[in-house]
Coordinates of C-alpha atoms in Angstrom, one line a residue:
Chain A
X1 CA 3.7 38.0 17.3
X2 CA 6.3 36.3 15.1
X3 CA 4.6 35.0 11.4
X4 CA 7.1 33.0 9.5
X5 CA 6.4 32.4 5.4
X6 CA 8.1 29.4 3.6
X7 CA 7.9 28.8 -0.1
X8 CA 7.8 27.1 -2.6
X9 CA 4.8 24.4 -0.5
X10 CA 6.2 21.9 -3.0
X11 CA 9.2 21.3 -4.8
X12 CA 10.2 18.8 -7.2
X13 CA 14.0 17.9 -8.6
X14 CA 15.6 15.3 -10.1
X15 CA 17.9 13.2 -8.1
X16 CA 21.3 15.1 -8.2
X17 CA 19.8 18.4 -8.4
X18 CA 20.0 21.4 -5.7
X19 CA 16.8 22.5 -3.9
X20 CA 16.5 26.1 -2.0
X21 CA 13.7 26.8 0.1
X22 CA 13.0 30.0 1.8
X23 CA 11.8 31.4 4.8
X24 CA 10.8 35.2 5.5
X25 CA 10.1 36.1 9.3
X26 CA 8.6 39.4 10.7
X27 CA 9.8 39.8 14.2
X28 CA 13.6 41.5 14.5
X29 CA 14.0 39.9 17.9
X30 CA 13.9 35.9 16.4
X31 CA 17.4 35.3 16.8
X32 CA 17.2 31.2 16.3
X33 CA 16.4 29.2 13.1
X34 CA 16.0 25.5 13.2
X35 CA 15.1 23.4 9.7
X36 CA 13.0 20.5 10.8
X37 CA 12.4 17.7 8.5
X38 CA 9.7 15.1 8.5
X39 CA 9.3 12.0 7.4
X40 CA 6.0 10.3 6.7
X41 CA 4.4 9.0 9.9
X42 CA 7.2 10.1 11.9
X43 CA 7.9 13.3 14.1
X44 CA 9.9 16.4 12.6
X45 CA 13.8 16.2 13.3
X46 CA 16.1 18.6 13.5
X47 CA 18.1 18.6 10.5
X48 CA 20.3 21.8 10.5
X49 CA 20.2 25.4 12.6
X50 CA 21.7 28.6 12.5
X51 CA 22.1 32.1 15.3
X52 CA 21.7 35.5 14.2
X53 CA 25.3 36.1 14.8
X54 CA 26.1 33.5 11.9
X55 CA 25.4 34.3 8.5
X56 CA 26.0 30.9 6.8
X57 CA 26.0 27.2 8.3
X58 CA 27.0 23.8 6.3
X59 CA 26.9 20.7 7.1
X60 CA 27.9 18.1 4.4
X61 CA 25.0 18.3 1.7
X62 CA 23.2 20.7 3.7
X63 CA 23.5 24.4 4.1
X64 CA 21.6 27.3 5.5
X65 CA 22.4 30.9 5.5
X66 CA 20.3 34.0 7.1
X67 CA 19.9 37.8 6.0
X68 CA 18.8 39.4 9.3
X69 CA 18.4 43.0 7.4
X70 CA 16.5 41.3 5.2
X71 CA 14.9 38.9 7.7
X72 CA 15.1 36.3 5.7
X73 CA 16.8 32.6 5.5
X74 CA 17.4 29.9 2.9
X75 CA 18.1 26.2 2.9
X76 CA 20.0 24.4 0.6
X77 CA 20.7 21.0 -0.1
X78 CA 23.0 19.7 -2.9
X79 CA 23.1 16.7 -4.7
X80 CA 19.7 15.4 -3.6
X81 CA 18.9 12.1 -2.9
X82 CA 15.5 9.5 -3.1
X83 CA 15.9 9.7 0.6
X84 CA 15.9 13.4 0.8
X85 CA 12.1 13.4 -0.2
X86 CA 10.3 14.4 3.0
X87 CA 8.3 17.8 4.5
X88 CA 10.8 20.5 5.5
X89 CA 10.0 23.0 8.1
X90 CA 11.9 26.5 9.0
X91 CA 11.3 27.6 12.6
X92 CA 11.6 31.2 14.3
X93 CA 12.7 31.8 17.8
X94 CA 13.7 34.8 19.9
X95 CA 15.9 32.1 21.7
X96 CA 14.7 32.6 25.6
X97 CA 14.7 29.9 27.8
X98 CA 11.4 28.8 26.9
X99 CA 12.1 28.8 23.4
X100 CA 9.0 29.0 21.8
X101 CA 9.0 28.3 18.0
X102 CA 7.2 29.5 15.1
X103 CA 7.1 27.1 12.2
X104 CA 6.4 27.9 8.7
X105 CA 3.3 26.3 6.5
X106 CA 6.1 23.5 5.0
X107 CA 7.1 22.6 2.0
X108 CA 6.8 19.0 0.3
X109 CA 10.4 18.2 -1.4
X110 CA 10.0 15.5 -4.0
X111 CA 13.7 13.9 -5.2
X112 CA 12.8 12.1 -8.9
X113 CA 15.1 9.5 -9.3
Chain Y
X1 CA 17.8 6.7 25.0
X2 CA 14.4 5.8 23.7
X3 CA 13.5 9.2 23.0
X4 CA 10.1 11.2 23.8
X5 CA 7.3 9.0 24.1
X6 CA 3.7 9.6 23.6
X7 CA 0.6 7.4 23.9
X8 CA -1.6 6.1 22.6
X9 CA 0.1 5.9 19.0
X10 CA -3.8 6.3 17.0
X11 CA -7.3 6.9 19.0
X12 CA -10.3 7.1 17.4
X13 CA -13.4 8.4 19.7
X14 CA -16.6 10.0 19.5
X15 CA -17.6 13.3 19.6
X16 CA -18.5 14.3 23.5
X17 CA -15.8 12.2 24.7
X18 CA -13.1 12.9 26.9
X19 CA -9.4 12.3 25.6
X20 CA -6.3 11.6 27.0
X21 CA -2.8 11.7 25.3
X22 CA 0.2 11.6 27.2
X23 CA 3.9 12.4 27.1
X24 CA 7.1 11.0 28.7
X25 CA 9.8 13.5 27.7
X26 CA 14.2 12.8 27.3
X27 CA 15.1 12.6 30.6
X28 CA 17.3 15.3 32.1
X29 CA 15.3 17.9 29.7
X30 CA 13.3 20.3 31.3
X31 CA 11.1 22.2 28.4
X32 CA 8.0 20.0 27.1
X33 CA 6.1 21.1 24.5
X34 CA 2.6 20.2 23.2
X35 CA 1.8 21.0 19.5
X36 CA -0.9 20.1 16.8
X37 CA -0.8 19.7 13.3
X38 CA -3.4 19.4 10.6
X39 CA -3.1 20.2 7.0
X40 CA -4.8 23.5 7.0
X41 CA -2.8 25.4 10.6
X42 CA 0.2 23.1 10.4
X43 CA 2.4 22.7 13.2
X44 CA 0.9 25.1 16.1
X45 CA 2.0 25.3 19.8
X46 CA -0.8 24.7 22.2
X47 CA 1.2 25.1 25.4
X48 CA 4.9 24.5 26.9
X49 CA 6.1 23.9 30.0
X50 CA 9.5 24.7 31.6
X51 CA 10.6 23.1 35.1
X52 CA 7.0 21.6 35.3
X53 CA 5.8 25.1 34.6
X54 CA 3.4 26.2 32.3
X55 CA 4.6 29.5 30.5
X56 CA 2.7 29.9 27.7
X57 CA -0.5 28.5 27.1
X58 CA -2.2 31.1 24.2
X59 CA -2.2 28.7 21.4
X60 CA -4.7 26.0 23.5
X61 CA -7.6 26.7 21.3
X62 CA -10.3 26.6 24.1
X63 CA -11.4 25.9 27.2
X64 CA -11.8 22.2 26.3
X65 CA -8.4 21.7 26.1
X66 CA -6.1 21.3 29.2
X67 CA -2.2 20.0 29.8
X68 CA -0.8 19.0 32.9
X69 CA 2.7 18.2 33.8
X70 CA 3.1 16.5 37.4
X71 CA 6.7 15.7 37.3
X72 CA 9.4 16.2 35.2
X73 CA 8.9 13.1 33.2
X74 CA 5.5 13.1 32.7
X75 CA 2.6 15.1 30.4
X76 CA -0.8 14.7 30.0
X77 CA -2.9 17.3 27.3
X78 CA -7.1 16.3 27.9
X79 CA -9.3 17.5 25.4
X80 CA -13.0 17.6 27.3
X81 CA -15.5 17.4 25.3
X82 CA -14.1 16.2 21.9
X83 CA -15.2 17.6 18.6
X84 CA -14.6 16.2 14.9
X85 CA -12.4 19.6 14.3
X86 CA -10.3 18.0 17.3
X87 CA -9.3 15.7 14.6
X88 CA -5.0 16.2 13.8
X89 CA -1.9 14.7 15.0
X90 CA -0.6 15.7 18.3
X91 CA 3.2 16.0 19.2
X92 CA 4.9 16.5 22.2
X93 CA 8.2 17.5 22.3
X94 CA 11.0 18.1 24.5
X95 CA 14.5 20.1 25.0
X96 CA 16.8 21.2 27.4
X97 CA 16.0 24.4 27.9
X98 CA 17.7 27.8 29.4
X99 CA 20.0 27.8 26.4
X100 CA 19.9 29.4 23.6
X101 CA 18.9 27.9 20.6
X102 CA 18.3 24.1 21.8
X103 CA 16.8 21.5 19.8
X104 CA 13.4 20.5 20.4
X105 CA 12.8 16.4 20.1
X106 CA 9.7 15.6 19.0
X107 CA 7.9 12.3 19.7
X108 CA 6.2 10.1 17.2
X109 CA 3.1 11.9 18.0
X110 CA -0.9 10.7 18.3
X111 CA -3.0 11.0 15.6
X112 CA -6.7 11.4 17.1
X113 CA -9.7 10.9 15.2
X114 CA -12.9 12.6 16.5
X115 CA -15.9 11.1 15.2

């Protein structure tokens, strides 16, 4: 079945800075990515998502892009924020109707003001 | 919308007894999913449904464990008889599914504590 790695489990930056986490996935059929992010307490939300047949996806401070050779993908947010501090997850899917995802370990993003 | 609701918010029981959560998902979606997440597995699937329909069920740990979905606004995952490794928070979430790559909503989940 589909295993999906994410690293760095924490990350710290100072408010301003950019922040890259990564995600590796093992199964060539995953064709859907989501980037959850969850706050404390709360449920994770969807916060960006990309399709194998994109390479690259923005949205305002946020950006993902995906190798599928590689079968890996990457999200970046820019000018970070207090309110940017949170849990991010990356997700694997192979897309079908039931759309089962595989989410990665997480990683803990701290935004030093 | 109020989004996917789950109940009870916190329950704290003993070990041996039954347990109850339950799930009312977006109305109109028709994929529900149950998952669990503790520090050490993080966020796992136990089971989804689509149209009502379990599909996959391989990540309910054990036999102990069971989901249920009725109607299409309704979800119920037991956990007969609890253990203290029961212990995590439980999500449900929803989505409209038959497309591809449709977000999943995910309620405020229940966080059960096993004695």
């Amino acid at each position: 079945g589909e295993n999906v790695e994410q690293h760095p489990s924490t990350l710290s930056v100072q408010e301003g800075d950019s922040a890259v986490i990564k995600c590796t996935y093992s199964d060539s059929a995953s064709n859907y990515f989501p980037w959850y992010k969850q706050e404390l307490g709360k449920g994770p939300q969807l916060i960006i998502d990309i399709r194998s047949n994109v390479g690259e996806k923005k949205d305002q401070r946020i950006a993902v892009t995906l190798n599928k050779t590689a079968k890996h993908f990457s999200l970046h947010i820019t000018e970070t924020q207090p309110e940017d501090s949170a849990v991010y997850f990356c997700a694997a899917s192979m897309g079908n109707y039931g759309q089962n995802f595989v989410f990665g370990p997480g990683t803990r993003l701290s935004v030093l003001p | 919308d109020a989004g996917v609701i789950q109940s009870p918010r916190h329950e704290v029981t003993e070990m041996g007894q039954e347990v109850t959560l339950r799930c009312k998902p977006i109305s109109g979606h028709n994929s529900l999913f149950w998952y669990r997440q503790t520090m050490m597995r993080g966020l796992e699937l136990l089971i989804y449904f689509n149209n009502n329909v379990p599909i996959d069920d391989s990540g309910m740990p054990e036999d102990r464990f069971s989901a249920k979905m009725p109607n299409a606004s309704f979800s119920t995952l037991k956990i007969q008889p609890s253990e203290p490794r029961d212990s995590a928070v439980y999500f449900c979430a929803s989505s409209l599914g038959g497309v591809w790559g449709n977000e999943q909503f995910f309620g405020p989940g229940t966080r059960l504590t096993v004695l």
